[in-house]
PDB file of C-alpha atoms in Angstrom:
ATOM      1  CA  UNK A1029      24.298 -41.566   7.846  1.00 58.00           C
ATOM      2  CA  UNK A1030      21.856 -43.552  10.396  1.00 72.00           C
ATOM      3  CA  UNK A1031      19.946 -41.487  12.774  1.00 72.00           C
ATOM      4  CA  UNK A1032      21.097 -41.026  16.382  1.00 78.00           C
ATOM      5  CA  UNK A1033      18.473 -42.627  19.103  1.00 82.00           C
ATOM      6  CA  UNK A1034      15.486 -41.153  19.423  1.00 87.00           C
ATOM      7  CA  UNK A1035      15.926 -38.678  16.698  1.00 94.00           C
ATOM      8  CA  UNK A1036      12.705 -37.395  15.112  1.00 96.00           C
ATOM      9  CA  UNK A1037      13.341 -37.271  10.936  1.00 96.00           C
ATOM     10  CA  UNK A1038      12.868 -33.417  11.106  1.00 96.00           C
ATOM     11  CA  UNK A1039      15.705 -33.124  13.911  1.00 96.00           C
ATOM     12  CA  UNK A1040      17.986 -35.649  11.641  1.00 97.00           C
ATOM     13  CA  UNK A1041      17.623 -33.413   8.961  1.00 97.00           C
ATOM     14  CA  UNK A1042      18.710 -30.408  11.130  1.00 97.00           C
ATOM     15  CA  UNK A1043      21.851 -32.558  11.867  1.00 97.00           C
ATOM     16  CA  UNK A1044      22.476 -33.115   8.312  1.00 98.00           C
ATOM     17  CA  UNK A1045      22.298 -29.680   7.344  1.00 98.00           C
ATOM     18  CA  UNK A1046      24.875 -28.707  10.132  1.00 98.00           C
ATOM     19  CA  UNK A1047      26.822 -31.231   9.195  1.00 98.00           C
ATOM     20  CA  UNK A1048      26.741 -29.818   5.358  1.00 98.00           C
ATOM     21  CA  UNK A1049      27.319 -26.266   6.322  1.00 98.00           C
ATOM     22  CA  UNK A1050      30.299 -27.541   7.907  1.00 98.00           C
ATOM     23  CA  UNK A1051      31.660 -30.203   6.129  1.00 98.00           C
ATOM     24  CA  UNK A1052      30.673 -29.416   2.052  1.00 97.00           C
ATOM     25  CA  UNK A1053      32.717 -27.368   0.281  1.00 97.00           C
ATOM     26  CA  UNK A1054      29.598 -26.121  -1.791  1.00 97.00           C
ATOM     27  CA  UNK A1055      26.668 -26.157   0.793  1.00 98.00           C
ATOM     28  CA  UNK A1056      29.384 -24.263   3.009  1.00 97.00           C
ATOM     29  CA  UNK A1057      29.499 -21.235   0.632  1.00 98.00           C
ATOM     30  CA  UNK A1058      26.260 -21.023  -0.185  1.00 98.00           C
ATOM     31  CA  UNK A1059      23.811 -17.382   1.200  1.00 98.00           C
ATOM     32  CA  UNK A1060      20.158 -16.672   0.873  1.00 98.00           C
ATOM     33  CA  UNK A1061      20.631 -14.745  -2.616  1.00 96.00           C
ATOM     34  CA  UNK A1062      22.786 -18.448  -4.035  1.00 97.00           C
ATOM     35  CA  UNK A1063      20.307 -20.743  -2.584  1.00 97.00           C
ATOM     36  CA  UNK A1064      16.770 -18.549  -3.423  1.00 94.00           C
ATOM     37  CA  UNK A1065      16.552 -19.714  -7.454  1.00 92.00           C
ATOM     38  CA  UNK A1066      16.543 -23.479  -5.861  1.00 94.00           C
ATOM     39  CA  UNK A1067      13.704 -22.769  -3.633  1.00 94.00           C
ATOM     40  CA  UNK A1068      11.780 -21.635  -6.315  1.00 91.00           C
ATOM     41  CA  UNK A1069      12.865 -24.535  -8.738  1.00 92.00           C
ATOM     42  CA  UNK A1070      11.766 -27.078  -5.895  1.00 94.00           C
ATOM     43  CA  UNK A1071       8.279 -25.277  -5.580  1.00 93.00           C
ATOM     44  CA  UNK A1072       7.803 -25.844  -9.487  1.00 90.00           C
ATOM     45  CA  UNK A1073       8.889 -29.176  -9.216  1.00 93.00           C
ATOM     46  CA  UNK A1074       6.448 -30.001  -6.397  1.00 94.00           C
ATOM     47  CA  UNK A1075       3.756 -28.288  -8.012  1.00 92.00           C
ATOM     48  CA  UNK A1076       4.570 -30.427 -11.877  1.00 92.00           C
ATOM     49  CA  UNK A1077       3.911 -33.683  -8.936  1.00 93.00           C
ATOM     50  CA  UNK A1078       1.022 -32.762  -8.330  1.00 95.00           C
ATOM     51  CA  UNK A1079      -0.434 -31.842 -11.448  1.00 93.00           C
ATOM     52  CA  UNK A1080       0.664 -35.295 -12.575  1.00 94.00           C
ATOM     53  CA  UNK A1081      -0.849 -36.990  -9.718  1.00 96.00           C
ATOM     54  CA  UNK A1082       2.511 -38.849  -8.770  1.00 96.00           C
ATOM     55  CA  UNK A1083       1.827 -38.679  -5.070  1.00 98.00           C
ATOM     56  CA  UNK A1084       5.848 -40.694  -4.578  1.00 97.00           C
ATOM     57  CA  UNK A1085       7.232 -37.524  -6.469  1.00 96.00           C
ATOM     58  CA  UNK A1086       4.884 -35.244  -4.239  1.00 97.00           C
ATOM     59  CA  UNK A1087       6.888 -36.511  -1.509  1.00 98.00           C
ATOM     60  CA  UNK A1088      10.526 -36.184  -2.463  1.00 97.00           C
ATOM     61  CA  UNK A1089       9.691 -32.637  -3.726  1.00 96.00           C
ATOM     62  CA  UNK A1090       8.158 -31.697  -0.469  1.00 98.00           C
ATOM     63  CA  UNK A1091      11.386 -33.016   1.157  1.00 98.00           C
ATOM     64  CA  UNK A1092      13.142 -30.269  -1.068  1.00 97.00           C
ATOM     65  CA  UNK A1093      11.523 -27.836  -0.546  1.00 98.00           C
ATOM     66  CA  UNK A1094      11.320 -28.638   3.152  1.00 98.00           C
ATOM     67  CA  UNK A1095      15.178 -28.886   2.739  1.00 98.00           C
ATOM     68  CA  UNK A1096      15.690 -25.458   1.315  1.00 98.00           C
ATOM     69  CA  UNK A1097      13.498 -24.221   4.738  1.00 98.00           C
ATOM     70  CA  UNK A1098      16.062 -26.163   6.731  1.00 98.00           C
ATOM     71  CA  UNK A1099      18.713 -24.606   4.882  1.00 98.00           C
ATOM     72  CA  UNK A1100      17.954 -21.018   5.392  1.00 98.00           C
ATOM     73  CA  UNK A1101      16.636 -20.787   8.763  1.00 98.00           C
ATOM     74  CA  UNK A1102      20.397 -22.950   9.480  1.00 98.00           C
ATOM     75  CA  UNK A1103      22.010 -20.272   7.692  1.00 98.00           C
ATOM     76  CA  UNK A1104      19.746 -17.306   9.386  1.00 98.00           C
ATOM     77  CA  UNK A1105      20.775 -19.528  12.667  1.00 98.00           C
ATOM     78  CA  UNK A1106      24.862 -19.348  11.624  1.00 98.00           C
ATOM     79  CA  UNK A1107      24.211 -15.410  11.293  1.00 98.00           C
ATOM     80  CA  UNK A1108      22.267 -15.276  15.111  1.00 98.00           C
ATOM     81  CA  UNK A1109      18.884 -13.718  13.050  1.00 98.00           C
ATOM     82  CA  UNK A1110      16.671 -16.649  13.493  1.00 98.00           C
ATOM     83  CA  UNK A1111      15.578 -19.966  13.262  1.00 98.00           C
ATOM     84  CA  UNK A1112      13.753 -23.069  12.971  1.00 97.00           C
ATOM     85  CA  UNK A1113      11.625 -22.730  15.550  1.00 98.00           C
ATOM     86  CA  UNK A1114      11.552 -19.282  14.880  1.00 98.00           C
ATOM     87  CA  UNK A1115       9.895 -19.824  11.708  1.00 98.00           C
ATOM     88  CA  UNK A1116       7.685 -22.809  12.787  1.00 97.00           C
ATOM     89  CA  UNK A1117       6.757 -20.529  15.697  1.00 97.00           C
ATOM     90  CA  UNK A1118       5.706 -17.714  13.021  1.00 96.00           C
ATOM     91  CA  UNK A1119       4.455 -19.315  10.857  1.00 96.00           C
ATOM     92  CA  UNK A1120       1.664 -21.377  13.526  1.00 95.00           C
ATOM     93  CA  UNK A1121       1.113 -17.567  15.075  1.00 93.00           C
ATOM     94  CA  UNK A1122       0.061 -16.963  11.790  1.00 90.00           C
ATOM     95  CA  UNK A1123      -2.539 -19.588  11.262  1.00 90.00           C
ATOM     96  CA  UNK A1124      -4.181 -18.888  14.323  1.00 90.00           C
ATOM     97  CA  UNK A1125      -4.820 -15.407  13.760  1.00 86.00           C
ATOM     98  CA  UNK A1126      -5.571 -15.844  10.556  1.00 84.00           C
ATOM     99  CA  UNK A1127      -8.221 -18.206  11.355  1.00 85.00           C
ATOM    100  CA  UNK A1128     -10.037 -16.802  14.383  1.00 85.00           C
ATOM    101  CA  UNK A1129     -13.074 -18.565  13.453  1.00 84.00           C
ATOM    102  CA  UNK A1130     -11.275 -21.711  14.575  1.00 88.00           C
ATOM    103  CA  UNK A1131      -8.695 -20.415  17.208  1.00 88.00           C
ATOM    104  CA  UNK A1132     -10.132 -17.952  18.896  1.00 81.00           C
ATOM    105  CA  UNK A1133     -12.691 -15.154  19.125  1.00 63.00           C
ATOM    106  CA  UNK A1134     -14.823 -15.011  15.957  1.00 54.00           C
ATOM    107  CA  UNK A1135     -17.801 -12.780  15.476  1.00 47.00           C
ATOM    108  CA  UNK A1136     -19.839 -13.233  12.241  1.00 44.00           C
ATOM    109  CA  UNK A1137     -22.695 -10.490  11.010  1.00 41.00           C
ATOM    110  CA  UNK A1138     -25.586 -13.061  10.624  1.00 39.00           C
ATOM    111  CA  UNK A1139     -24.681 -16.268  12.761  1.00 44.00           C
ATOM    112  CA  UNK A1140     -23.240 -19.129  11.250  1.00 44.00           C
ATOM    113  CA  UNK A1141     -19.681 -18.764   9.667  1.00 50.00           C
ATOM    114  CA  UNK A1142     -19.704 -18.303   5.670  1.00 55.00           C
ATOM    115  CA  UNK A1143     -17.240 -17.484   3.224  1.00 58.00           C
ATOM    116  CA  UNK A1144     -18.578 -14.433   2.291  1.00 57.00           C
ATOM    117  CA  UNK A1145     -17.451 -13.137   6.472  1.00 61.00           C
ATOM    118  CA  UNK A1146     -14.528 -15.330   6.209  1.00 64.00           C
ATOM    119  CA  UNK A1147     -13.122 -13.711   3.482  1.00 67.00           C
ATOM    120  CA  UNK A1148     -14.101 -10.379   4.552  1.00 70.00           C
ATOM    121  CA  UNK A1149     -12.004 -11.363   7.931  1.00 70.00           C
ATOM    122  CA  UNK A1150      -8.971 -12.772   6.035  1.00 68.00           C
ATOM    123  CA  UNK A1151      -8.795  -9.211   3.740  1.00 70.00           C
ATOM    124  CA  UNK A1152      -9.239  -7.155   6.859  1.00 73.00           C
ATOM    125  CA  UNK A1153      -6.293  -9.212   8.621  1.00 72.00           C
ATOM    126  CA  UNK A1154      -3.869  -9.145   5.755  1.00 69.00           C
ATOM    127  CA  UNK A1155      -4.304  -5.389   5.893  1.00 68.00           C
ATOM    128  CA  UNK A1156      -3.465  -4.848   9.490  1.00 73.00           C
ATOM    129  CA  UNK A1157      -0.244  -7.451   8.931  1.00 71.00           C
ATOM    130  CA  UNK A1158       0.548  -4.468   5.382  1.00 66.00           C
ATOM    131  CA  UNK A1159      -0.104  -1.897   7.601  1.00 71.00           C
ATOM    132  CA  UNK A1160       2.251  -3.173  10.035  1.00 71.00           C
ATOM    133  CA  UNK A1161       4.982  -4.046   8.091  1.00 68.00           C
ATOM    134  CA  UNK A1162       4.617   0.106   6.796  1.00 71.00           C
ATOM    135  CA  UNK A1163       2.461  -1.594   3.295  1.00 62.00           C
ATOM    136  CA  UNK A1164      -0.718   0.517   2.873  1.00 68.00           C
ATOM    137  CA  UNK A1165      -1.523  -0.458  -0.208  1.00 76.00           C
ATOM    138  CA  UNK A1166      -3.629  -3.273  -1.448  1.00 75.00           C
ATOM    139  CA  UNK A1167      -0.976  -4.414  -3.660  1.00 78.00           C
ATOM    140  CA  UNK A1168       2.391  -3.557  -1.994  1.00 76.00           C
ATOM    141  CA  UNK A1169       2.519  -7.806  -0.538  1.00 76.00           C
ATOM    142  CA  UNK A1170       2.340  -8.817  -4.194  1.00 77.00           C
ATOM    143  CA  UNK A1171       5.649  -9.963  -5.045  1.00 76.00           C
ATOM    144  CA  UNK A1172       7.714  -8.642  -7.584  1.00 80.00           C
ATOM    145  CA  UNK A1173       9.698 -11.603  -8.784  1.00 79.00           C
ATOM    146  CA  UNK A1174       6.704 -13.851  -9.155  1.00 80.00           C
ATOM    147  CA  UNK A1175       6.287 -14.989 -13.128  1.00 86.00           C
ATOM    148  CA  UNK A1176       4.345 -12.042 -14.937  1.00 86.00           C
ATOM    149  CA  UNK A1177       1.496 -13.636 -15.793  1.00 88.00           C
ATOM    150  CA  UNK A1178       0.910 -15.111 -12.187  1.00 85.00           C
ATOM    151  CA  UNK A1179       1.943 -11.665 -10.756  1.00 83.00           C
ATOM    152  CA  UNK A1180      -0.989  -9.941 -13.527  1.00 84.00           C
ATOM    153  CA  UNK A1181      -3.396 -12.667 -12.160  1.00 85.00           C
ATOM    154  CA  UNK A1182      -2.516 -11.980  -8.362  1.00 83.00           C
ATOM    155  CA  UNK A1183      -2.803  -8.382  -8.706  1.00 84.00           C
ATOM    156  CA  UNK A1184      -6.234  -8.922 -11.010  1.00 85.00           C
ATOM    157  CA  UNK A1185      -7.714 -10.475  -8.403  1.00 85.00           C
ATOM    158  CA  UNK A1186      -6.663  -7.774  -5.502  1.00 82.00           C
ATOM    159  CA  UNK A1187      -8.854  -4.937  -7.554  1.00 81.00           C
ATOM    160  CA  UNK A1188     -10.984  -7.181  -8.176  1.00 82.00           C
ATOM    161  CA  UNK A1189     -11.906  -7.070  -4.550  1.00 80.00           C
ATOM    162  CA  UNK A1190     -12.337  -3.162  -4.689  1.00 80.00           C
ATOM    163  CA  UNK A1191     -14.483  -2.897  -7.771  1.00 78.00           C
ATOM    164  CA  UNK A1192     -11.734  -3.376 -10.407  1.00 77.00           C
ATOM    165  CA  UNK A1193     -13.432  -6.203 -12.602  1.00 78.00           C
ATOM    166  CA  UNK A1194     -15.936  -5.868 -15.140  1.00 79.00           C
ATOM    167  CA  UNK A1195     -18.189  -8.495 -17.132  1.00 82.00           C
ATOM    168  CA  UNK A1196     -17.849  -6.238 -20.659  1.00 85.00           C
ATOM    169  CA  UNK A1197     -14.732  -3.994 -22.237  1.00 82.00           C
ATOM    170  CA  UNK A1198     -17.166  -1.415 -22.245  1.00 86.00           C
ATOM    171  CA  UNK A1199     -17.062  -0.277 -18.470  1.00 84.00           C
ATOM    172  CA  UNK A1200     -13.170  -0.816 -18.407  1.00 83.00           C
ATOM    173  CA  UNK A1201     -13.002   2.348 -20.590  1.00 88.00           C
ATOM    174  CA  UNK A1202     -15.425   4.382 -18.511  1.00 87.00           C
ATOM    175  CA  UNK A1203     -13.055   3.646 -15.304  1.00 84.00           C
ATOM    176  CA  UNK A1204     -10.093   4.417 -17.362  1.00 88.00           C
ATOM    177  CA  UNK A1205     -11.562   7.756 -18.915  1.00 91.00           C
ATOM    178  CA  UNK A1206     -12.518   8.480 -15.425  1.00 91.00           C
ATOM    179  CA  UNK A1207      -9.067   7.903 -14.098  1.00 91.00           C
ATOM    180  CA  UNK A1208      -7.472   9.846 -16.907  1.00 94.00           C
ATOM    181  CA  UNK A1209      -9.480  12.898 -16.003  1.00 94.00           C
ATOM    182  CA  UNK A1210      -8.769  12.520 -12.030  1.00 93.00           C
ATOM    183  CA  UNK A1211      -5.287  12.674 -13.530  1.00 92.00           C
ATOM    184  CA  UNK A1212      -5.040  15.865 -15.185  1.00 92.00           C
ATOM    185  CA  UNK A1213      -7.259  17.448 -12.888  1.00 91.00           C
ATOM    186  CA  UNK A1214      -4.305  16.668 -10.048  1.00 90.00           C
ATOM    187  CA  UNK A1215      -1.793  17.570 -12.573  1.00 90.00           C
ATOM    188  CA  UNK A1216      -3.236  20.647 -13.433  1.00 89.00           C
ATOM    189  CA  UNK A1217      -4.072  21.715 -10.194  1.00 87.00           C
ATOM    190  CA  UNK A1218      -0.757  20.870  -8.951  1.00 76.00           C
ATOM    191  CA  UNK A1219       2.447  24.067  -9.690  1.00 74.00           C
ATOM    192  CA  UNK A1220       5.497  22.597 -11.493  1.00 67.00           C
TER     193      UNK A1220
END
């Protein structure tokens, strides 16, 4: 299949997937629960390219996994929920309010823009966007199917940002003693 005149390779693609959803007896049954384990297959896959430097394979897996994108927000477009453009759209509203030091109005404590106030910024933003999809806590975002020991890490480094990390063992047990106690003080204090 040739491209039409003046098709972009992203709107060719689009095509192709239409044309697939239609057409393929597989792609046509396929939902976002039979289609999810491949987009996180594809993500592995880009990220073994890159570990191994094969910047050809970094390509062709960043086709896949731009594929399974095109195949979602086509099936999300099938079901009138959203799409493409939708996501592009969200996902560039993102950036820029993520990143106000670049797009828009930025005020630092001291001056100059540092990581220290950048990061500060980013944590306060992804709190609003928890607190307005109803998550409160610091951890709620953290998803649950990530691998275990990537979730442990993730959430490691999320108390780590609110005074959960300690050089020494020795502290750890303090906090957890403390904890304990805050623990049967509310369970005692609280009627069966």
């Amino acid at each position: 299949m040739s491209s039409e005149p003046n098709e972009t390779p992203l709107l060719r693609l689009q095509r192709i997937m239409l044309s697939l959803r239609k057409e393929c007896s597989w792609d046509s049954k396929q939902d976002f629960a039979s289609i999810a384990p491949y987009a996180i297959e594809e993500a592995y896959e880009l990220v073994d390219a890159i570990e191994r430097g094969d910047m050809d394979d970094v390509r062709n897996e960043l086709g896949d996994l731009l594929f399974q994108v095109i195949f979602h927000a086509c099936m999300a477009s099938e079901a009138d929920l959203f799409n493409f453009d939708d996501i592009a759209t969200t996902i560039a509203d993102k950036m820029e309010r993520r990143h106000p030091h670049i797009f828009g109005k930025h005020i630092f404590d001291k001056g100059a823009p540092d990581n220290r106030n950048n990061n500060h910024e980013w944590e306060d933003m992804k709190q609003a966007e928890r607190a307005a999809k109803s998550q409160t806590g610091l951890l709620d975002d953290v998803p649950r199917p990530l691998p275990a020991l990537t979730r442990a890490v993730k959430l490691q480094k999320r108390a780590a940002r609110v005074g959960f990390d300690w050089a020494d063992a020795a502290p750890i047990f303090a906090k957890l003693d403390e904890e304990i106690a805050e623990l049967k003080a509310e369970m005692s204090a609280t009627p069966d």
